[in-house]
Short mmCIF file of C-alpha atoms in Angstrom, two decimals:
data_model
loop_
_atom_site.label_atom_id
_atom_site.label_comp_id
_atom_site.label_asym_id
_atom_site.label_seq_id
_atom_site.Cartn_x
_atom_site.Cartn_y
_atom_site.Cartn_z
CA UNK L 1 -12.86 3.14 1.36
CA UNK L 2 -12.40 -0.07 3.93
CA UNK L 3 -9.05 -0.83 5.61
CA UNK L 4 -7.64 -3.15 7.52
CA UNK L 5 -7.11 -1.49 11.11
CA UNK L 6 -5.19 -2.76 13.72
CA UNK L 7 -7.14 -3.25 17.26
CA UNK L 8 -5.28 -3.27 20.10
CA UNK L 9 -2.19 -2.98 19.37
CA UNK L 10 0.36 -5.38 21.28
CA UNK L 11 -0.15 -8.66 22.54
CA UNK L 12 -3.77 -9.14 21.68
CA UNK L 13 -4.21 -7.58 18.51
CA UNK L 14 -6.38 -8.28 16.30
CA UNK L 15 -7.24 -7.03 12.73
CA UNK L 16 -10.68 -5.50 11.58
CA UNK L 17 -11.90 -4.05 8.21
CA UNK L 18 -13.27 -0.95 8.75
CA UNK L 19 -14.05 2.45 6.72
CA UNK L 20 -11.30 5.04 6.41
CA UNK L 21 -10.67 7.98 4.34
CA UNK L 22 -9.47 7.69 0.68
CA UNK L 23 -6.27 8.84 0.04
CA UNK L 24 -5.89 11.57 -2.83
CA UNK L 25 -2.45 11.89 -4.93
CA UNK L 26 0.18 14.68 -4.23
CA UNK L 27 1.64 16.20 -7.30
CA UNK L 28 3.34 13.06 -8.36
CA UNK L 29 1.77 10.62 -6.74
CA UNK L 30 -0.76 7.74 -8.39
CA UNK L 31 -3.66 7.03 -6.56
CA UNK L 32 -3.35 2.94 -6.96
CA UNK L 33 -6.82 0.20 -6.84
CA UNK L 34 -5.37 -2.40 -4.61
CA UNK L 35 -5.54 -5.93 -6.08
CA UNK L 36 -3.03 -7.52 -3.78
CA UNK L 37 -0.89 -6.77 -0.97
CA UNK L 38 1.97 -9.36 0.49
CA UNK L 39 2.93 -9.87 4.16
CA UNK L 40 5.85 -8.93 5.69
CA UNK L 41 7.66 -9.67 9.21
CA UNK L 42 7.09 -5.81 9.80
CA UNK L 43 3.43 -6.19 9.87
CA UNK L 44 3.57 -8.68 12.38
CA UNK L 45 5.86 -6.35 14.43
CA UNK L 46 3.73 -3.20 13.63
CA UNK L 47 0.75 -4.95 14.71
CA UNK L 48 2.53 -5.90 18.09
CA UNK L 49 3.10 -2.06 18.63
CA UNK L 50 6.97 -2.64 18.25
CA UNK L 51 7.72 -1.27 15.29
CA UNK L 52 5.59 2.00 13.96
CA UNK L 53 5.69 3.54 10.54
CA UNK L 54 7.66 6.26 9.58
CA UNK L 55 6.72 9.70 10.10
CA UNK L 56 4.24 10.71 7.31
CA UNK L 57 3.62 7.09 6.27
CA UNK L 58 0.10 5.65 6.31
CA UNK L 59 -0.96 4.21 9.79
CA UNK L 60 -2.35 1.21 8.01
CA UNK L 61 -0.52 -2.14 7.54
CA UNK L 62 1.09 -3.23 4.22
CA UNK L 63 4.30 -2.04 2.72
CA UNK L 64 3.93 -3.78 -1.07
CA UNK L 65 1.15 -3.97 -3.40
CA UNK L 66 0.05 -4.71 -6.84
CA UNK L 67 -2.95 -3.03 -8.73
CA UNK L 68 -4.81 -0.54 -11.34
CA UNK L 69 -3.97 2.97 -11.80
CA UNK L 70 -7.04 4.97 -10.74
CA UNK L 71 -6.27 8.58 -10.97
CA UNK L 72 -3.02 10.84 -11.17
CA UNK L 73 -1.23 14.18 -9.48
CA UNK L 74 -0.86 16.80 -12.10
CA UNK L 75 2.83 16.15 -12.48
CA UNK L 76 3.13 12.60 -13.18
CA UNK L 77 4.26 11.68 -17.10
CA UNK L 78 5.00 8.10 -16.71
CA UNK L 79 1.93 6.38 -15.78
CA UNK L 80 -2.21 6.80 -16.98
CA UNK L 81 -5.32 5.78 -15.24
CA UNK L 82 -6.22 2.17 -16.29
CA UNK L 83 -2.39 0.83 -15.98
CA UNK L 84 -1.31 -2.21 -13.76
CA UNK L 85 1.51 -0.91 -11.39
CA UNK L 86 3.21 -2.71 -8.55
CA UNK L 87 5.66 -1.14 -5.89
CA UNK L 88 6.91 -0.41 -2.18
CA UNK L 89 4.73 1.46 -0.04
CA UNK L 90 5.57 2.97 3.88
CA UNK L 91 2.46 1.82 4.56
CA UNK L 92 -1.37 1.18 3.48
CA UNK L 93 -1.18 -1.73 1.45
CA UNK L 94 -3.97 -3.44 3.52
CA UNK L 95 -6.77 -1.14 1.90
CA UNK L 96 -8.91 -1.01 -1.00
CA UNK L 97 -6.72 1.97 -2.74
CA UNK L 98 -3.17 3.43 -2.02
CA UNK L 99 -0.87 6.24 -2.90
CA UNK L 100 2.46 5.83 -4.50
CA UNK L 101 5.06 8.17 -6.19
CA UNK L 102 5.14 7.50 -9.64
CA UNK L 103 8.97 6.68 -9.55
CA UNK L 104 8.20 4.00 -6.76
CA UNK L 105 5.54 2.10 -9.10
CA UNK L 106 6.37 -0.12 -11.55
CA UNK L 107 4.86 -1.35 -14.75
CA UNK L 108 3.59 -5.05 -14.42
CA UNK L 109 5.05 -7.12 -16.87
CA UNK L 110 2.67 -9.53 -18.82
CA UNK L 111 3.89 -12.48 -17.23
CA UNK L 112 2.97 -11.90 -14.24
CA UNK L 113 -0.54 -11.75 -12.23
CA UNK L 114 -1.89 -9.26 -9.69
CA UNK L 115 -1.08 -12.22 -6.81
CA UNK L 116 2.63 -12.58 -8.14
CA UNK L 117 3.41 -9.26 -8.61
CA UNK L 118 2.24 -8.13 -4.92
CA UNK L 119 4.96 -10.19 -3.62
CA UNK L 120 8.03 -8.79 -5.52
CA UNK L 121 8.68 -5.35 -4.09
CA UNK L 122 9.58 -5.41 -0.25
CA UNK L 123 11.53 -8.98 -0.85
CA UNK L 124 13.38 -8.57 -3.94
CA UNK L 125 14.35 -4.62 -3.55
CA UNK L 126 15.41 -5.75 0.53
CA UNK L 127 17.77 -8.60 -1.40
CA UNK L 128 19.20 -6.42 -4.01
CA UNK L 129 19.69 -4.02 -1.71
CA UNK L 130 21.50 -6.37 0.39
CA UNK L 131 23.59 -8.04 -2.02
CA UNK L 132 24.50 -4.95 -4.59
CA UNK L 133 24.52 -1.92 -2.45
CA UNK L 134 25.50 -2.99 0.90
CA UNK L 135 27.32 -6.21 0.47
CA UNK L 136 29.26 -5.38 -3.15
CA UNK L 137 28.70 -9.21 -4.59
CA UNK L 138 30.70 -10.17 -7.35
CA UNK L 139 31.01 -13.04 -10.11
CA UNK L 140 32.93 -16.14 -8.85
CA UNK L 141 32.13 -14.64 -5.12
CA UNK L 142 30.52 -16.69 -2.53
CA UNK L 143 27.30 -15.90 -0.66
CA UNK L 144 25.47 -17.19 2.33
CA UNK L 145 22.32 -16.31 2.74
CA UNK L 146 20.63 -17.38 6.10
CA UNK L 147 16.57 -17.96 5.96
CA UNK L 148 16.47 -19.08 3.10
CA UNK L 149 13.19 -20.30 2.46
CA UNK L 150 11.85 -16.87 3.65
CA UNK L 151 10.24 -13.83 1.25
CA UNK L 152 13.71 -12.17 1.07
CA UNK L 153 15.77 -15.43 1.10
CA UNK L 154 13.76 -16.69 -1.89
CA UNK L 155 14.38 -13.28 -3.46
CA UNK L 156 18.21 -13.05 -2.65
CA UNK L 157 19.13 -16.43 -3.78
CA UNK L 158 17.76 -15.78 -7.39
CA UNK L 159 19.32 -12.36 -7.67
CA UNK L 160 22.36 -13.77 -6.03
CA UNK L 161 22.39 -16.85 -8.74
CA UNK L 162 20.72 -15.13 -11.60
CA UNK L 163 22.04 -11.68 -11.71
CA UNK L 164 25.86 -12.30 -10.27
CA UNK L 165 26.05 -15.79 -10.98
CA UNK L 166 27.60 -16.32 -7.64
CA UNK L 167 28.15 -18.98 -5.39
CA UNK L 168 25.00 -19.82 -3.31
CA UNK L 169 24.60 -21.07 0.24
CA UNK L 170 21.58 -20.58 2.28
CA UNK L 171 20.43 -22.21 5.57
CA UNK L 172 17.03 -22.78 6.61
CA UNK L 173 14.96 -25.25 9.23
CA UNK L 174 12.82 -27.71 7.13
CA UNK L 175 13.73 -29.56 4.83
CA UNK L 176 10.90 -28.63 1.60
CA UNK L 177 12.61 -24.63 2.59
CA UNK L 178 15.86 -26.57 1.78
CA UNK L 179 14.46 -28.21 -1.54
CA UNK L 180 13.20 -24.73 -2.87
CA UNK L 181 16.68 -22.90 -2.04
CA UNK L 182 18.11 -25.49 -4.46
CA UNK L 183 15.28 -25.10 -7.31
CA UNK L 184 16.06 -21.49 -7.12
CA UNK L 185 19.85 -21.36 -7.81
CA UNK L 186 21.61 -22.33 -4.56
CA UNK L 187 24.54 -24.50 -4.59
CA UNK L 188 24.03 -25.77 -0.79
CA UNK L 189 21.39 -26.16 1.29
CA UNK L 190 22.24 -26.56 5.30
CA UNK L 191 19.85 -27.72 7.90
CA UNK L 192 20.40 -25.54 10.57
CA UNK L 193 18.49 -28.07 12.88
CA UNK L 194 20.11 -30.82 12.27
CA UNK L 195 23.57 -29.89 12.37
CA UNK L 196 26.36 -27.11 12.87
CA UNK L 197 25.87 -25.47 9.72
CA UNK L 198 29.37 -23.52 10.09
CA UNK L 199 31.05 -27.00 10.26
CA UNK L 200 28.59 -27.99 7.20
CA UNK L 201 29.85 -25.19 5.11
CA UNK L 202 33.89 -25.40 6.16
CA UNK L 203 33.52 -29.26 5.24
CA UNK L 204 31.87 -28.63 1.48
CA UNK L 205 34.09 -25.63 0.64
CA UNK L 206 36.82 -25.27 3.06
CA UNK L 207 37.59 -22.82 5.74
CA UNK L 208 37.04 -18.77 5.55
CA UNK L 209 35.30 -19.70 2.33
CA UNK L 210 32.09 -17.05 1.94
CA UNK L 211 32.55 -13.68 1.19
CA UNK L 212 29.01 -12.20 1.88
CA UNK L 213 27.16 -13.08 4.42
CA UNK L 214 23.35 -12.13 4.30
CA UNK L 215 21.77 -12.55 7.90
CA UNK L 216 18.75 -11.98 9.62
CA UNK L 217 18.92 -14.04 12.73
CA UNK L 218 21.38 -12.15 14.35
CA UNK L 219 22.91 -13.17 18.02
CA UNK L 220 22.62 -16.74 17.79
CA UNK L 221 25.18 -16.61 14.23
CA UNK L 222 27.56 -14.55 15.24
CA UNK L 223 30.52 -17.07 16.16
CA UNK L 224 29.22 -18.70 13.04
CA UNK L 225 29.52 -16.09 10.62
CA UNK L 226 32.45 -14.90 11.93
CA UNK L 227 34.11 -18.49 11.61
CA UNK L 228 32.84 -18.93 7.70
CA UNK L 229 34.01 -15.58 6.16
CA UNK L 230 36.71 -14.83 4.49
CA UNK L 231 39.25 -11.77 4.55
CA UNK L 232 37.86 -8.79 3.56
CA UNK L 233 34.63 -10.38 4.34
CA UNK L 234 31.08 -8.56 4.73
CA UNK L 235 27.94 -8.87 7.18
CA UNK L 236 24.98 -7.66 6.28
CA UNK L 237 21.84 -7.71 9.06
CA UNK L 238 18.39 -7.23 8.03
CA UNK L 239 16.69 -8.42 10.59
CA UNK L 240 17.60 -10.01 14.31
CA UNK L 241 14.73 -12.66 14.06
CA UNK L 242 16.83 -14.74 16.72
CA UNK L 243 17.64 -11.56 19.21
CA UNK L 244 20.65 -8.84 19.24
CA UNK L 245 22.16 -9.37 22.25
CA UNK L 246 25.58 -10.62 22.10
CA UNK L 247 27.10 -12.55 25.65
CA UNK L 248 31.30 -13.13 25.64
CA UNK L 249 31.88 -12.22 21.65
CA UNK L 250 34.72 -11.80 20.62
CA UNK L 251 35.48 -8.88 18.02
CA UNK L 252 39.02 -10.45 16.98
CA UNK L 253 37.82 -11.57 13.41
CA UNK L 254 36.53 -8.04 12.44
CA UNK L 255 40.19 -6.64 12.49
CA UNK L 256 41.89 -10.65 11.97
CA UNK L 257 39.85 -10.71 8.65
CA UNK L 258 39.28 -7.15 7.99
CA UNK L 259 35.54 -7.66 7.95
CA UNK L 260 32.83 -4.98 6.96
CA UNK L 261 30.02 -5.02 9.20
CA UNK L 262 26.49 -3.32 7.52
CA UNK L 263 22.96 -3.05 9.03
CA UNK L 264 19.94 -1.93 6.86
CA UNK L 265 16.20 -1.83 6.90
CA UNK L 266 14.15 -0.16 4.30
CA UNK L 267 11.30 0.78 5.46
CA UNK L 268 12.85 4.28 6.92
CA UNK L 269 15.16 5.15 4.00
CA UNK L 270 14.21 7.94 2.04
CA UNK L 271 12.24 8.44 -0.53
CA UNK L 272 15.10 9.99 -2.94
CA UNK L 273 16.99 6.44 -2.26
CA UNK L 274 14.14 3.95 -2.61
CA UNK L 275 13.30 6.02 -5.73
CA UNK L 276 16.78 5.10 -7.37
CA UNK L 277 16.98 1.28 -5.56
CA UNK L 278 13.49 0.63 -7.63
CA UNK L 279 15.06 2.51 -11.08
CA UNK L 280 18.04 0.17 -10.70
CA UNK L 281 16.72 -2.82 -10.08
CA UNK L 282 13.48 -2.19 -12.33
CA UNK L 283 16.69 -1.65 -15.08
CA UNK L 284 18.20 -5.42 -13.85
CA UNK L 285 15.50 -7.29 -13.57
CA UNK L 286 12.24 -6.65 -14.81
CA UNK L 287 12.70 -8.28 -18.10
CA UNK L 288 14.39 -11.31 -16.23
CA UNK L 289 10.30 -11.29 -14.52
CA UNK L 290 8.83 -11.26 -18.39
CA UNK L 291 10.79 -14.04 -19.24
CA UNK L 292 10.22 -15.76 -16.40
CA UNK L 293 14.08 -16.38 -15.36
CA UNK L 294 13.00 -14.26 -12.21
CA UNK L 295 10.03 -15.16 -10.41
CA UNK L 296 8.06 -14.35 -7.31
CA UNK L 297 7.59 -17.60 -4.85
CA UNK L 298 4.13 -16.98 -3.31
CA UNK L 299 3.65 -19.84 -0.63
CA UNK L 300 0.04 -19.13 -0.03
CA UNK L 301 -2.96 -16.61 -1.10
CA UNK L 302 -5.53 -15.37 1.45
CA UNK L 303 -9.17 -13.29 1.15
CA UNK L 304 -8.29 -10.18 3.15
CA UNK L 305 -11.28 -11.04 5.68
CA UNK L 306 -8.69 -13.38 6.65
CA UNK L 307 -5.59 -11.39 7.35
CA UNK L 308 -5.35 -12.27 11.17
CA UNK L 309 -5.20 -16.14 10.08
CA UNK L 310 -2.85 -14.84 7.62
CA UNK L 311 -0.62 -13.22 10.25
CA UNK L 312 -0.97 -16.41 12.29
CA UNK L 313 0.33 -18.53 9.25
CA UNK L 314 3.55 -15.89 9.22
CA UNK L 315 3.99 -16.05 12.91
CA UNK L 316 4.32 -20.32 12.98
CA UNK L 317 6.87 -19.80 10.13
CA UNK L 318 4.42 -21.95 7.83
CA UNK L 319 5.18 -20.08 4.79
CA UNK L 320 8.07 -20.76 2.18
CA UNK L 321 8.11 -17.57 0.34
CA UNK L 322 5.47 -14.94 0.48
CA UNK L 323 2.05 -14.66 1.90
CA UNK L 324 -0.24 -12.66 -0.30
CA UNK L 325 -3.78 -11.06 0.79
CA UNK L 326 -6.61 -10.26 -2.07
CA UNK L 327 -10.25 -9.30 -2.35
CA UNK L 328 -9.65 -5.64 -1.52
#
């Protein structure tokens, strides 16, 4: 089958399609025709050689996909040959088929296309993850969720709005990411460019005000996020986009405000856990997709001949929502 292989890692890599080996289903595994695959910011940090899949996982690029059912392991009794899946991968979305477990694939629902469903998995089970598991949101609660206009921002402030009916904040650095936080379901948009978001959010809804804090920056928002929650307060990293090295913090408001402090990625969780995070959330939400409360925001659709321009487009933080590749 033909791939998408890394060259070079580091620095100077580059992508090339090549020829590879099929995959062949385990026991309970599908063996999945690839119709899309969305990018993610681990791609770009695979590709760099920082950041290598877990052990087991597929060397090849791509942790979400959507396509067609084309064979089955000998113990699967959910799915058949000929259905339309989608679902999170370790790795080896960026090829013409894949391998999945068939309690990590889920049906596609009739709203949605191949394109749309590819970018659903890796953003919206990172966000409910985040929000549900780790970070405990409630009704009435209040939620800021930084990078807003990115894959999993775009995710979390629907779930956030449509599933808890909390209170939304996000933050983001143009001002059309701003504009699509607020068609989505948040309350505030803050331009982190333009001014001190902290004072932004204290001066719409008052000091020690947000309860959840969803963050993937990291160093530069620490005094910030400390300043904006409130008591019994929780941080929840996904990402340090913006670095992790901390210079003269102070640790007062973790014991002044009895703050919870979480860090998560998903990629490396097992597969027992991401098997029950995509039961739960397939439970929540997938009928919110059909009806099209819910929706995937894909910012832009590639040929996969033109995944490198595709990575460049991520890199420059072009995109507002997800980049999706096709034509495997």
């Amino acid at each position: 089958m033909k791939a998408i292989h890394v060259v070079n890692p580091g620095k100077k890599a580059r992508l090339k399609i090549g020829e590879t080996k099929r995959p062949s289903p385990g026991p309970n595994q599908l063996l999945v025709k690839v119709e899309a695959t969305a990018l993610n910011r681990a791609d770009l940090h695979q590709k760099g050689g920082k950041y290598p899949p877990p052990e087991g996982a597929s060397e090849i690029l791509g942790l979400e996909m959507a396509g067609i059912v084309e064979e089955t392991g000998e113990q699967v009794t959910r799915l058949k040959p000929g259905d339309f899946v989608f679902g999170l991968l370790p790795g080896g979305g960026y090829a013409e088929f894949c391998v999945i477990h068939e309690r990590l694939a889920m049906p596609l629902p009739e709203s949605l296309s191949f394109v749309q469903a590819a970018a659903i998995p890796e953003t919206f089970l990172t966000a409910y993850q985040a929000l549900n598991w780790l970070g405990g949101l409630t009704r009435s609660e209040t939620v800021l969720i930084h990078a807003g206009g990115s894959g999993v921002g775009t995710a979390a402030i629907q779930l956030a709005h449509h599933l808890v009916n909390a209170r939304v904040v996000t933050t983001a650095g143009k001002q059309r990411k701003l504009e699509a936080a607020l068609k989505l379901g948040a309350n505030y948009a803050f331009n982190y460019r333009k001014a001190d978001w902290a004072e932004a959010v204290e001066d719409e809804l008052g000091k020690n005000a947000v309860n959840l804090v969803v963050d993937f920056i990291g160093a530069p928002y620490w005094e910030q996020n400390m300043r904006v929650l409130a008591m019994d307060g929780r941080l929840v990293y996904l990402s340090f986009l913006g670095g992790h090295k901390l210079k003269k913090a102070s640790l007062g408001a973790l014991l002044r405000k009895r703050l919870t402090l979480t860090g998560s990625t998903l990629r490396n969780r097992p597969e027992s856990y991401k098997i029950k995070l995509t039961s739960e959330f397939a439970d929540h939400t997938l009928d919110l997709f059909e009806q099209e409360v819910l929706r995937p925001v894909v910012d832009r659709q590639f040929d996969w001949s033109e995944a490198d321009e595709a990575h460049r487009y991520m890199a420059d933080d072009k995109n507002t929502g997800k980049i999706v590749l096709t034509g495997m």
